[in-house]
Amino acid sequence: MEATDEPEVIQDDKEMKTICSGFEISDNSEGRVEEEVLDYSHEIPSPDDGFLQVCIAIDPEMSETLRDAVWNQLFTMSEKVDLDDETIAYVPCAFYCVMLETEKFNQRPFPYSMLNILKICSVSVMEFFDKLSRWIDIATSSKKIQEHSFKIQSSLAVTVVIYKKLVPIFRSLFRYVPSSASQSFDSNSLFTFVWLIIIIMKKSLPCEDLLTCFHMLLCVVEWIYKDLCFHDCEEHIEPESVTHMMENKDGVRVLEVLCRSFDGVLLDAKHFRTHWFNVKRENILPSLNHKDLDIRNNF
């Protein structure tokens, strides 16, 4: 290379830096670029009244740092892509991404409930995930945010299926007991109790695949059913279900009947009950008396 070429190279480099002045150049930027949320070098105006009202509804004392970070991402997206005149529906998406970045991925819980934010913005859970997929594709290339979102959607999909499977099982085993002055523990209370245990234990499963979750559901139902039978809660027990349970000459086999009636895999269900459910439930549900649950009197 001739000596006269060097100034031209330096000059070209200066021109490139001038053109790219809106971007921050760092030696280790290559390793961090996929973790960064969409940046916008133009001046961003102050939050509008509609957005501020949403923030006040979420928390009147919300930190300006969080509020401004969410607004910056929301405004940036609205400038770069068409949000279909549904900006309010994308506000939860911005909160989700910003809070997830801020909280460093599950090191601490989110400062605000996403369900509460969805309620304030009048956005359903299904609509939120539909818009979140588009939002993440455009607003951030963070692999961790994408993986976290996918994990939540997968878990929610399994939960929906499990809920749909629980309803007919519950109706086949338990009578409808309305609430009254003499009966505070009604069918709604019983169903809520069963579902709450399922949700709590589901979060502790080593793997949230559909079959494992379904067998966990059957184990919970069996546990509750046996407790009600043991304490003579006849008002809650469906008589026809008792007949099915006693068909086996070896005695009551609740889990076997449930697997046979609702397409469970008996061997896997028994293995799960022995090696996980009976072992882990005391640690997962420490507030319950596992030797004598006695739901009607204790809950």
Phi, psi and omega in degrees: 000137179281156183297330183289345182284333188297314179301324180295320179296315179298319180296317179298322180295321178295319179296321180296318179295326178293316180297323185263026185296340180284352181248145178267123182261129181225149182296327182252024182293334182298323182283345185249351190298325182285349181267352188268143176279153182316126181258157183214118189273347180284164180291132181256127182289172177292154180303142179279172186296321181299316179293320179297324178295321177297316180297320179295321179295325178289312180196113180301338182250028179301140181294143179295330180298311179293315181301313182292324179295319178293316180297318180301316180291320180295314181294319179301315180295319182294333178279330186267330181225161178277118180269017174060034180057026180235046183303320182299329181288340180265354178301315177300327179296317179294317178299317182300309183294317182292316180294324179294319176294317183295320184275003174055044170057077169073008175291328175220155178292158177301144179293337180226147180288129177294326178297322178293320178295319178298320180296317180296323181272002180056047180241129178285162180297318181295318179295322180300311182292329177296316180283330180296323179300316178293319182298313182295321180300326185262317190278334184209146174253016182295121179294325182292320178294318178298315181293320179296316179297317180296320180296318180294316180296320179295317179296320179295320179298318178295319180299319179298316180296317180297320179298316180296329178283329181292321186304306179294328177295315180299316181293331181282336184258331189239141176285160173276121179239108180288159178284140179206176180296327182267350183226091180279331179269087184265186182295324178296319178295319180295314180297317179299319180296313180298313183294322179296317178297318180299314182295317181296315182288329179299323181293340181261000181295143177293335179211125184266042175285161188298317183294317179297317179296323180293318178293326175296319176302314181297322179294320178295314180298317178300315180301313181292317182299314180296323180295317179294321178294319182297324182263018174055043176273064187297333181295339180263343186268129176286119184304322181295328179293325179295321178300317179295321182294329184268004180296328181284127183293342180278359180113192184287127178228079187298312183297322179297315180296319180296317179294319181291324184276333187233028171063039172272161177262105190302313182299316179293321180295317178295319179297317179296317180298317184287316190261350178229303187300307182290337181275320189267338192297328180293324178285325182283325182238068186292340183280350182267150174272101187283344177279329178210092185298311178046065187301314187301319184272332184267342185230000000 
